[in-house]
Amino acid sequence: PAGEKWGWGRKGSWSCLRRLGQRGSGRARACRPPSDSGRPQQGGKAGKVVAMAAAQASSKLLFHISARQHGAGVVVIAWQPAGNYVATAGANRQVHIYDRYGQVVDDVGITAGGAILAMDWDCEGETLAIMQQNNSALIFWDVASRKTNMVETNMKDLSFLKWNINGPELAVGTGKGNLVLYNKRTTRIQQMLGKHTKRICGGQWNPLSQLALISEDKNLSINNQGGDQLRQEGLKGIPEEVFMPTSGSGKNVRSEVISVLVGNKNVLILNQDASQLPTELAFVPKYGDITAHRWLLDDYLIIGFSGGYVTVVSPRSKDAGHEVFTQQMFRGGVQDLQVCETMRRVAVCGDHMVKFVDCVSWKEIQGDQLQVQGTCDKIRWTGDGSVLSVGTVDGNVFNYLARMPVMNASSGTMIAYLSSLREVVVRDAAEEGKTLAISIEMEPSFMGLGRNHVAMGMNNMCWFYACDRNGQKIGEHQYLATVEEIKMSSTMAAVRYDGRIQMHAIVGDLDGKKTRTFPEDDGDDSPITAHHLTEQFLIYATKRGSVVYYSVEDGAVPNEYRHETGILMLFPNAAGTRCVFVDELGQGYIYNPVDSTLLEVPKFPKDAQKVLWDLMDRTTFMVASVTELHTYVYSPMTMTGPAIKKVCASERHSTDSPIVLINGTVSCQTAGGSVSTLVLDSHSQIADERDDPRPINPPQQFRQALALGRLEEAAQYCEAQGPDQAMAAELLKRSMEMLDVQVAMRAATMAGDVGMTIALGKLVSVEDKNLLAGSMAMFVGDYSLAQDLLLSSSRPVAALEMRADLMQWEPAIRLAETLDPQRIPASCLQYADQLQALSEYESALERYQQAMQSHFTASGREVQVNLSTEHVNLCKAGMARMYIKMGNTTKGFQIAVECGDAVCIECATIMESMKQYADAALLYEKGKNYEKAATLYITKLKDIKAATPLLAKVSTPKLHVKFAEAKEKQGQYREAAEAYERGKDHNSVVRLYLQHLNEPQKACSIVRTTRSVEGAADIAKFCEGQGDFRTAIEFLIVAKENQKAAELAQAHDLMDSYAHFMHNDGTPQEYVAMAQYYETKQQPEKAAEFYERAGKYPQALKLFLSVGDRCVEKAIEVVGLARNEVLTNTLVDYLMGEHDSAPKDPKFIYKLYTALGNYRQAARTAVLIARQEMQELGNYKVAHKMLYDMYRDLDSGNIPVPRELEETLMLLHSYILVKVLVKQGDHEAAARMLIRAAKNISKFPKHLVPILTSTVIECQRANLKKTSFEYASMLMRPEYRPQIAEAYKKKIESIVRKPTKQEDDEPVTPCPYCAMKSPCSTLDCPQCKNHVPYCIATGLRMVANDWTHCPSCHFPALFSKFKALIDSEGSCPMCEEQIQAASIHKVENPEEYLNRAAKRLETDDDEKKG
């Protein structure tokens, strides 16, 4: 993407840096390694870079040589190898020589000859050779004398000119193919005729002083320094260019290949070893003709084409034909291209611009293009790449500053840097906009910056400028020797030269009173190697290894440190309180002048160049090496003291110079004279300045903040991530290491570690550093460190407490001897218990005995301890255990008895494990563990006598059985039976009662209760022997010997007894046999019962129906079990009278539907029967009972209740409630229930007149005069009037004669579903259309805030009314069960019941579907 620069990494890896023109404009990004093809790919992690392309701003125009000085046409340009002078010549035959700043050095006017063809500088840069058209003489211009002289070659038509790059020889070719060699030192001219047969059109020297020449005779010749031909190669076409690339340097320089551009189509590559075949490179036609080709060392060949394409290949690689880079950079052709090996850049010109290609990433540098006025013709670099000259076809030469001398200084966030050769920029790296540009007279060689001033100079001169709006020069200073470095504060300057420092005031010290020279006369004449100046201190280091702090204010040395080796560099922080220095061995250290401590910087780079302290994070510093920026964190306070940790290394460009570090962002001066910012990899996720404060990648931001020791930030990122145990645990560990209690508590809370949170909370107010560090070390498990720290704290006893908490009693006792001797007995007791668990009994006994001592000597002091009774008892118990374990049971027994029951039992257990049963049993008995004692007496010691008194206190059945067995062996059967019974061994009890005690009745009683098969068999055998066959049959069935019981019953005509005792314990075959037996005996009912048990339902139904109506209900039960349609139809036919033309009671149909589980039909039948009972017979309670039972059956089966059934039950219940309500004196409620019945009077035909009469009377009592009049008028009808009871007739007549047609409105109550209020006796809500449940105590609608239900039938009731009813009546009016008032509870939220009630009732639609 645009704005990115690629760079080669080690082992062929790739990396990139985003261009950062200003702070905050971008960030370093990492990219993936290249594919096998060698092309870079983005998106991956960058490798370490050896040389990376600089992220530079566009080149600046340094000076311009106009076409007026050259004349119209192309220009010849030649730069001196050192880059100090440039020579240009145009069509006007004038040679202009300028210095690198654009100042005219000399003008060489040439009158003879034609146009200037070529110019070239010798390897030393002393002589410029000029070749003209139509002039056989060469013109030489000397730098020192600035004069010209001419050398005659005596050759016509000169065509080629080139100095030896490593020698004094100048090679000159002619149009006839002749060669002339001129030696500058000897001034000798050597002519070699016939070197080629045609015009020599080009040539190239290599560092080995070999000369390659190409000619229009299509030949290439290789010649030595003297002009002798070494080799000649024929070419396929006319050559255009020849180059001999080199690699290496010094003695290792080599030149192995030669490249020739042939016919502008192909590039021929030959090896110096003639035995190897040449390589010819050809390219696709769309690229056009080749216009130029250049080498980067001997690795890459860069080729420009007339189609505007630029291609890069690596001819010496395995895939020589692969194009590393190809791009059409211009619409027109490529006019020229030049390679700068120093900057690893290729400059390409075409059209009206110059573009650049990065030789590291092989990408075009998008942000760095030069727009040129006119068509570009040629480009030339200086040797160091600092200046790029561009010539145009119309005679202009533009000179651009492509690479600046890197020079900068900083003071706080202010930075100063050389932006051009004679301009210094001062600006604030933390804020944009605050920029001061200062023009200077000459290019400086050193620079310094203070709070108010900037200094720069060269040699021994220094100029001081004010950092105000005008940037005026305020003074200059001349020193005794060449200045090596200058450091400045707000008022002082410290200048180092010749191994010494001169410190003086910047302004206002004309008499020199404030001037000091260091080292002072103190005997230390070691040269000063580095220094720094803060507002308070001058800090300098010497070659002998001294680091000296000199107080500027006091004029004294408050601190001095002597290192074991010399010191090369010194980098204090802004306040000077911490100082990083680098010694002669290349190792870095941090020195703390406060306590004179020194810390070695781990993994310090050997090629370190500079150290920057982060101005926003005082614990972070960066070390700049040649290729990397190393991030370190200095933690001044950790559990182990001050610590330094390396975080990571970030890639950098070797030509970039770091100036200042602010919050992980490094401001660097680039080779282009600008400042770019680079975010360190250690800060890549947390250095952004965004408007949105929310974390964008909490896990990565958390890890970076944690690595940098920014615990508060890390905690915020951890909280933003959400529940993450791993992150919280990391934060907890790191915060404890750095002694940050508050963050550690937050981390423990996030980790869900409540115990750690509480423990850390106790450290919040701790101010003692060692106490805090020791506590933290204890929490992380470093107990040795924790002990050392706690012992050196203000509360050393904490070390003892820690060892005690860890149950490390031996070190705890040693600590207690000096810290708190009073704790020794308790610690010895705990230690003894631990030794006992480890089976070290002798040592444990010694510690128990030591714990018993109340007076002893510790650390030479007499100690008296008041031991508690509990402590003494624990010690004695331990001693008792140890004596027993060690074999001294007598001593142990005595001590155990003294200690009490628990110790006796514990010691008895030990003795039992040692098979000391007698003592163990006795100790168990002493400890009141009678079961264990009795067990040992009976099972191990066989001492029944000793066990007998203990059994009354024993409840274990097995123990009683063991005792019973022993008694039985002794013939004591009564005691044995009692023991067997206590042991619940009923079979043995039965056996003894039958065989030895002759009490069969007790045996029978026991077996009837226990149903023991073994005991039943014994009794059956005994009774059969006694002739008691009926009892024998009973117990044979209990003993599961049914066949034998049947045989015995048939043999003795006891089948009825057999059937009685067998009940449901038989098999289907046995039931069938019994049924067949009773059939033969003409007892169909009994036979049917056994057929039913056997599952033979058809036979059972047939026999039941043969008996008649007496067995109809049993027949219904059979059909319900069978669920057989044929049997059901048979029974229905019987009930409908198909068998005898006599229909049976409808109740049987109801019971049949119920038995079959057809509750819908059963419900409808129940309603029909209830109506019959109501209307024909007037049996309201019978009907109520039937409907209630049906309602409960449906409800228990989660079957919807038919609306008709529910309403009929409600109507009957309302009428039945009247008597209860009248009895309670609630006449209004009674009247409301009678009105409900009167509105449905057609359903009460049997008692129509009495119900209406009661309605009239109760309405009168309830003051419902209008309603009373309505029903009184109804009774006065002719059909009803004769039936009115005489007692009420006159009263009713008077109501009709003297009517009162006014009455109060019925009270309203809210609907429990929707809260709409309506009359209290209506059960249908007009708003929500729900059927509101009614109160079984009053018949009125339920309200949500006075809700309860019957504990028996669970019907709802108004809590206040139902409780009053139960208090007076005692039973529920719905289920008629007795209810305890205490069991009635108010329901706070009846929503669950309301929902269930709504689901229980069928809707009309459901009924229609049914």
PDB file of N, CA and C in Angstrom, residues 821-888:
ATOM      1  N   PRO A 821       9.662 -16.284  72.042  1.00  0.00           N
ATOM      2  CA  PRO A 821       9.805 -17.581  72.738  1.00  0.00           C
ATOM      3  C   PRO A 821       8.497 -18.099  73.309  1.00  0.00           C
ATOM      4  N   GLN A 822       7.539 -17.238  73.571  1.00  0.00           N
ATOM      5  CA  GLN A 822       6.265 -17.682  74.119  1.00  0.00           C
ATOM      6  C   GLN A 822       5.543 -18.649  73.173  1.00  0.00           C
ATOM      7  N   ARG A 823       5.888 -18.599  71.884  1.00  0.00           N
ATOM      8  CA  ARG A 823       5.222 -19.473  70.916  1.00  0.00           C
ATOM      9  C   ARG A 823       5.882 -20.834  70.778  1.00  0.00           C
ATOM     10  N   ILE A 824       6.998 -21.039  71.438  1.00  0.00           N
ATOM     11  CA  ILE A 824       7.726 -22.297  71.249  1.00  0.00           C
ATOM     12  C   ILE A 824       6.889 -23.514  71.661  1.00  0.00           C
ATOM     13  N   PRO A 825       6.233 -23.521  72.843  1.00  0.00           N
ATOM     14  CA  PRO A 825       5.445 -24.713  73.189  1.00  0.00           C
ATOM     15  C   PRO A 825       4.368 -25.037  72.154  1.00  0.00           C
ATOM     16  N   ALA A 826       3.633 -24.031  71.707  1.00  0.00           N
ATOM     17  CA  ALA A 826       2.582 -24.291  70.722  1.00  0.00           C
ATOM     18  C   ALA A 826       3.173 -24.801  69.419  1.00  0.00           C
ATOM     19  N   SER A 827       4.304 -24.240  68.998  1.00  0.00           N
ATOM     20  CA  SER A 827       4.945 -24.698  67.767  1.00  0.00           C
ATOM     21  C   SER A 827       5.462 -26.116  67.925  1.00  0.00           C
ATOM     22  N   CYS A 828       6.019 -26.428  69.098  1.00  0.00           N
ATOM     23  CA  CYS A 828       6.494 -27.796  69.330  1.00  0.00           C
ATOM     24  C   CYS A 828       5.340 -28.788  69.280  1.00  0.00           C
ATOM     25  N   LEU A 829       4.196 -28.406  69.830  1.00  0.00           N
ATOM     26  CA  LEU A 829       3.034 -29.280  69.788  1.00  0.00           C
ATOM     27  C   LEU A 829       2.610 -29.546  68.333  1.00  0.00           C
ATOM     28  N   GLN A 830       2.543 -28.476  67.534  1.00  0.00           N
ATOM     29  CA  GLN A 830       2.163 -28.643  66.126  1.00  0.00           C
ATOM     30  C   GLN A 830       3.199 -29.480  65.385  1.00  0.00           C
ATOM     31  N   TYR A 831       4.464 -29.250  65.663  1.00  0.00           N
ATOM     32  CA  TYR A 831       5.532 -30.006  65.017  1.00  0.00           C
ATOM     33  C   TYR A 831       5.457 -31.482  65.393  1.00  0.00           C
ATOM     34  N   ALA A 832       5.141 -31.746  66.652  1.00  0.00           N
ATOM     35  CA  ALA A 832       5.016 -33.135  67.104  1.00  0.00           C
ATOM     36  C   ALA A 832       3.887 -33.841  66.365  1.00  0.00           C
ATOM     37  N   ASP A 833       2.760 -33.169  66.217  1.00  0.00           N
ATOM     38  CA  ASP A 833       1.655 -33.769  65.454  1.00  0.00           C
ATOM     39  C   ASP A 833       2.079 -34.086  64.030  1.00  0.00           C
ATOM     40  N   GLN A 834       2.861 -33.181  63.424  1.00  0.00           N
ATOM     41  CA  GLN A 834       3.332 -33.416  62.057  1.00  0.00           C
ATOM     42  C   GLN A 834       4.281 -34.607  62.006  1.00  0.00           C
ATOM     43  N   LEU A 835       5.194 -34.687  62.973  1.00  0.00           N
ATOM     44  CA  LEU A 835       6.127 -35.824  63.015  1.00  0.00           C
ATOM     45  C   LEU A 835       5.397 -37.135  63.234  1.00  0.00           C
ATOM     46  N   GLN A 836       4.340 -37.100  64.061  1.00  0.00           N
ATOM     47  CA  GLN A 836       3.538 -38.312  64.277  1.00  0.00           C
ATOM     48  C   GLN A 836       2.930 -38.777  62.949  1.00  0.00           C
ATOM     49  N   ALA A 837       2.400 -37.830  62.156  1.00  0.00           N
ATOM     50  CA  ALA A 837       1.800 -38.198  60.871  1.00  0.00           C
ATOM     51  C   ALA A 837       2.838 -38.796  59.931  1.00  0.00           C
ATOM     52  N   LEU A 838       4.118 -38.398  60.127  1.00  0.00           N
ATOM     53  CA  LEU A 838       5.195 -38.927  59.282  1.00  0.00           C
ATOM     54  C   LEU A 838       5.818 -40.187  59.875  1.00  0.00           C
ATOM     55  N   SER A 839       5.214 -40.698  60.952  1.00  0.00           N
ATOM     56  CA  SER A 839       5.673 -41.939  61.622  1.00  0.00           C
ATOM     57  C   SER A 839       7.056 -41.779  62.258  1.00  0.00           C
ATOM     58  N   GLU A 840       7.462 -40.567  62.572  1.00  0.00           N
ATOM     59  CA  GLU A 840       8.719 -40.336  63.287  1.00  0.00           C
ATOM     60  C   GLU A 840       8.379 -40.202  64.771  1.00  0.00           C
ATOM     61  N   TYR A 841       8.127 -41.361  65.408  1.00  0.00           N
ATOM     62  CA  TYR A 841       7.531 -41.366  66.743  1.00  0.00           C
ATOM     63  C   TYR A 841       8.479 -40.871  67.821  1.00  0.00           C
ATOM     64  N   GLU A 842       9.753 -41.225  67.735  1.00  0.00           N
ATOM     65  CA  GLU A 842      10.695 -40.798  68.771  1.00  0.00           C
ATOM     66  C   GLU A 842      10.846 -39.272  68.758  1.00  0.00           C
ATOM     67  N   SER A 843      11.025 -38.718  67.554  1.00  0.00           N
ATOM     68  CA  SER A 843      11.146 -37.256  67.449  1.00  0.00           C
ATOM     69  C   SER A 843       9.861 -36.570  67.902  1.00  0.00           C
ATOM     70  N   ALA A 844       8.735 -37.177  67.555  1.00  0.00           N
ATOM     71  CA  ALA A 844       7.453 -36.605  67.966  1.00  0.00           C
ATOM     72  C   ALA A 844       7.324 -36.607  69.481  1.00  0.00           C
ATOM     73  N   LEU A 845       7.751 -37.694  70.154  1.00  0.00           N
ATOM     74  CA  LEU A 845       7.687 -37.770  71.615  1.00  0.00           C
ATOM     75  C   LEU A 845       8.542 -36.673  72.244  1.00  0.00           C
ATOM     76  N   GLU A 846       9.734 -36.441  71.660  1.00  0.00           N
ATOM     77  CA  GLU A 846      10.601 -35.392  72.194  1.00  0.00           C
ATOM     78  C   GLU A 846       9.924 -34.028  72.081  1.00  0.00           C
ATOM     79  N   ARG A 847       9.269 -33.784  70.929  1.00  0.00           N
ATOM     80  CA  ARG A 847       8.614 -32.486  70.754  1.00  0.00           C
ATOM     81  C   ARG A 847       7.404 -32.339  71.679  1.00  0.00           C
ATOM     82  N   TYR A 848       6.663 -33.447  71.894  1.00  0.00           N
ATOM     83  CA  TYR A 848       5.545 -33.396  72.849  1.00  0.00           C
ATOM     84  C   TYR A 848       6.062 -33.075  74.251  1.00  0.00           C
ATOM     85  N   GLN A 849       7.170 -33.697  74.637  1.00  0.00           N
ATOM     86  CA  GLN A 849       7.739 -33.427  75.953  1.00  0.00           C
ATOM     87  C   GLN A 849       8.250 -31.991  76.044  1.00  0.00           C
ATOM     88  N   GLN A 850       8.843 -31.491  74.905  1.00  0.00           N
ATOM     89  CA  GLN A 850       9.307 -30.104  74.895  1.00  0.00           C
ATOM     90  C   GLN A 850       8.133 -29.137  75.001  1.00  0.00           C
ATOM     91  N   ALA A 851       7.027 -29.505  74.358  1.00  0.00           N
ATOM     92  CA  ALA A 851       5.843 -28.644  74.402  1.00  0.00           C
ATOM     93  C   ALA A 851       5.240 -28.592  75.800  1.00  0.00           C
ATOM     94  N   MET A 852       5.542 -29.585  76.660  1.00  0.00           N
ATOM     95  CA  MET A 852       5.017 -29.612  78.029  1.00  0.00           C
ATOM     96  C   MET A 852       5.797 -28.696  78.970  1.00  0.00           C
ATOM     97  N   GLN A 853       6.965 -28.223  78.505  1.00  0.00           N
ATOM     98  CA  GLN A 853       7.812 -27.417  79.377  1.00  0.00           C
ATOM     99  C   GLN A 853       7.281 -25.985  79.456  1.00  0.00           C
ATOM    100  N   SER A 854       7.065 -25.523  80.672  1.00  0.00           N
ATOM    101  CA  SER A 854       6.607 -24.148  80.869  1.00  0.00           C
ATOM    102  C   SER A 854       7.760 -23.213  81.235  1.00  0.00           C
ATOM    103  N   HIS A 855       8.917 -23.799  81.570  1.00  0.00           N
ATOM    104  CA  HIS A 855      10.084 -22.992  81.900  1.00  0.00           C
ATOM    105  C   HIS A 855      11.275 -23.558  81.140  1.00  0.00           C
ATOM    106  N   PHE A 856      11.897 -22.725  80.308  1.00  0.00           N
ATOM    107  CA  PHE A 856      13.018 -23.185  79.492  1.00  0.00           C
ATOM    108  C   PHE A 856      13.873 -21.993  79.129  1.00  0.00           C
ATOM    109  N   THR A 857      15.005 -22.277  78.449  1.00  0.00           N
ATOM    110  CA  THR A 857      15.957 -21.243  78.029  1.00  0.00           C
ATOM    111  C   THR A 857      15.941 -21.148  76.511  1.00  0.00           C
ATOM    112  N   ALA A 858      15.826 -19.924  75.980  1.00  0.00           N
ATOM    113  CA  ALA A 858      15.831 -19.704  74.534  1.00  0.00           C
ATOM    114  C   ALA A 858      16.727 -18.519  74.218  1.00  0.00           C
ATOM    115  N   SER A 859      17.723 -18.756  73.374  1.00  0.00           N
ATOM    116  CA  SER A 859      18.679 -17.702  72.976  1.00  0.00           C
ATOM    117  C   SER A 859      19.308 -17.041  74.178  1.00  0.00           C
ATOM    118  N   GLY A 860      19.621 -17.892  75.201  1.00  0.00           N
ATOM    119  CA  GLY A 860      20.291 -17.378  76.395  1.00  0.00           C
ATOM    120  C   GLY A 860      19.375 -16.662  77.352  1.00  0.00           C
ATOM    121  N   ARG A 861      18.057 -16.712  77.110  1.00  0.00           N
ATOM    122  CA  ARG A 861      17.112 -16.018  77.993  1.00  0.00           C
ATOM    123  C   ARG A 861      16.221 -17.045  78.689  1.00  0.00           C
ATOM    124  N   GLU A 862      15.924 -16.789  79.973  1.00  0.00           N
ATOM    125  CA  GLU A 862      14.989 -17.623  80.714  1.00  0.00           C
ATOM    126  C   GLU A 862      13.570 -17.234  80.300  1.00  0.00           C
ATOM    127  N   VAL A 863      12.776 -18.270  79.973  1.00  0.00           N
ATOM    128  CA  VAL A 863      11.423 -18.011  79.476  1.00  0.00           C
ATOM    129  C   VAL A 863      10.432 -18.768  80.343  1.00  0.00           C
ATOM    130  N   GLN A 864       9.385 -18.108  80.786  1.00  0.00           N
ATOM    131  CA  GLN A 864       8.309 -18.704  81.560  1.00  0.00           C
ATOM    132  C   GLN A 864       7.018 -18.554  80.754  1.00  0.00           C
ATOM    133  N   VAL A 865       6.348 -19.708  80.499  1.00  0.00           N
ATOM    134  CA  VAL A 865       5.136 -19.713  79.680  1.00  0.00           C
ATOM    135  C   VAL A 865       3.996 -20.297  80.494  1.00  0.00           C
ATOM    136  N   ASN A 866       2.847 -19.634  80.467  1.00  0.00           N
ATOM    137  CA  ASN A 866       1.658 -20.169  81.116  1.00  0.00           C
ATOM    138  C   ASN A 866       0.929 -21.078  80.123  1.00  0.00           C
ATOM    139  N   LEU A 867       1.009 -22.379  80.386  1.00  0.00           N
ATOM    140  CA  LEU A 867       0.397 -23.360  79.484  1.00  0.00           C
ATOM    141  C   LEU A 867      -1.046 -23.587  79.886  1.00  0.00           C
ATOM    142  N   SER A 868      -1.936 -23.581  78.914  1.00  0.00           N
ATOM    143  CA  SER A 868      -3.351 -23.814  79.196  1.00  0.00           C
ATOM    144  C   SER A 868      -3.601 -25.285  79.444  1.00  0.00           C
ATOM    145  N   THR A 869      -4.719 -25.570  80.109  1.00  0.00           N
ATOM    146  CA  THR A 869      -5.084 -26.965  80.390  1.00  0.00           C
ATOM    147  C   THR A 869      -5.270 -27.735  79.097  1.00  0.00           C
ATOM    148  N   GLU A 870      -5.884 -27.108  78.145  1.00  0.00           N
ATOM    149  CA  GLU A 870      -6.098 -27.768  76.852  1.00  0.00           C
ATOM    150  C   GLU A 870      -4.770 -28.135  76.204  1.00  0.00           C
ATOM    151  N   HIS A 871      -3.800 -27.200  76.251  1.00  0.00           N
ATOM    152  CA  HIS A 871      -2.484 -27.470  75.666  1.00  0.00           C
ATOM    153  C   HIS A 871      -1.821 -28.663  76.359  1.00  0.00           C
ATOM    154  N   VAL A 872      -1.880 -28.664  77.692  1.00  0.00           N
ATOM    155  CA  VAL A 872      -1.255 -29.765  78.446  1.00  0.00           C
ATOM    156  C   VAL A 872      -1.919 -31.097  78.097  1.00  0.00           C
ATOM    157  N   ASN A 873      -3.248 -31.103  77.997  1.00  0.00           N
ATOM    158  CA  ASN A 873      -3.955 -32.349  77.665  1.00  0.00           C
ATOM    159  C   ASN A 873      -3.578 -32.849  76.272  1.00  0.00           C
ATOM    160  N   LEU A 874      -3.437 -31.920  75.324  1.00  0.00           N
ATOM    161  CA  LEU A 874      -3.035 -32.332  73.975  1.00  0.00           C
ATOM    162  C   LEU A 874      -1.633 -32.931  73.977  1.00  0.00           C
ATOM    163  N   CYS A 875      -0.750 -32.337  74.781  1.00  0.00           N
ATOM    164  CA  CYS A 875       0.609 -32.873  74.871  1.00  0.00           C
ATOM    165  C   CYS A 875       0.596 -34.267  75.490  1.00  0.00           C
ATOM    166  N   LYS A 876      -0.184 -34.448  76.560  1.00  0.00           N
ATOM    167  CA  LYS A 876      -0.264 -35.772  77.199  1.00  0.00           C
ATOM    168  C   LYS A 876      -0.844 -36.803  76.248  1.00  0.00           C
ATOM    169  N   ALA A 877      -1.881 -36.396  75.511  1.00  0.00           N
ATOM    170  CA  ALA A 877      -2.477 -37.328  74.563  1.00  0.00           C
ATOM    171  C   ALA A 877      -1.459 -37.746  73.512  1.00  0.00           C
ATOM    172  N   GLY A 878      -0.677 -36.783  73.040  1.00  0.00           N
ATOM    173  CA  GLY A 878       0.354 -37.125  72.067  1.00  0.00           C
ATOM    174  C   GLY A 878       1.400 -38.042  72.659  1.00  0.00           C
ATOM    175  N   MET A 879       1.791 -37.770  73.897  1.00  0.00           N
ATOM    176  CA  MET A 879       2.775 -38.642  74.539  1.00  0.00           C
ATOM    177  C   MET A 879       2.221 -40.049  74.705  1.00  0.00           C
ATOM    178  N   ALA A 880       0.943 -40.162  75.093  1.00  0.00           N
ATOM    179  CA  ALA A 880       0.330 -41.482  75.242  1.00  0.00           C
ATOM    180  C   ALA A 880       0.368 -42.241  73.925  1.00  0.00           C
ATOM    181  N   ARG A 881       0.018 -41.564  72.849  1.00  0.00           N
ATOM    182  CA  ARG A 881       0.043 -42.214  71.533  1.00  0.00           C
ATOM    183  C   ARG A 881       1.449 -42.668  71.175  1.00  0.00           C
ATOM    184  N   MET A 882       2.445 -41.797  71.428  1.00  0.00           N
ATOM    185  CA  MET A 882       3.806 -42.142  71.046  1.00  0.00           C
ATOM    186  C   MET A 882       4.344 -43.305  71.878  1.00  0.00           C
ATOM    187  N   TYR A 883       4.037 -43.308  73.198  1.00  0.00           N
ATOM    188  CA  TYR A 883       4.495 -44.432  74.018  1.00  0.00           C
ATOM    189  C   TYR A 883       3.914 -45.741  73.509  1.00  0.00           C
ATOM    190  N   ILE A 884       2.636 -45.737  73.178  1.00  0.00           N
ATOM    191  CA  ILE A 884       2.006 -46.956  72.677  1.00  0.00           C
ATOM    192  C   ILE A 884       2.623 -47.353  71.343  1.00  0.00           C
ATOM    193  N   LYS A 885       2.813 -46.383  70.431  1.00  0.00           N
ATOM    194  CA  LYS A 885       3.410 -46.686  69.129  1.00  0.00           C
ATOM    195  C   LYS A 885       4.811 -47.266  69.284  1.00  0.00           C
ATOM    196  N   MET A 886       5.534 -46.777  70.306  1.00  0.00           N
ATOM    197  CA  MET A 886       6.912 -47.225  70.499  1.00  0.00           C
ATOM    198  C   MET A 886       6.992 -48.502  71.326  1.00  0.00           C
ATOM    199  N   GLY A 887       5.827 -49.043  71.775  1.00  0.00           N
ATOM    200  CA  GLY A 887       5.817 -50.321  72.485  1.00  0.00           C
ATOM    201  C   GLY A 887       5.684 -50.226  73.982  1.00  0.00           C
ATOM    202  N   ASN A 888       5.751 -49.062  74.568  1.00  0.00           N
ATOM    203  CA  ASN A 888       5.609 -48.885  76.005  1.00  0.00           C
ATOM    204  C   ASN A 888       4.123 -48.693  76.309  1.00  0.00           C
TER     205      ASN A 888
END
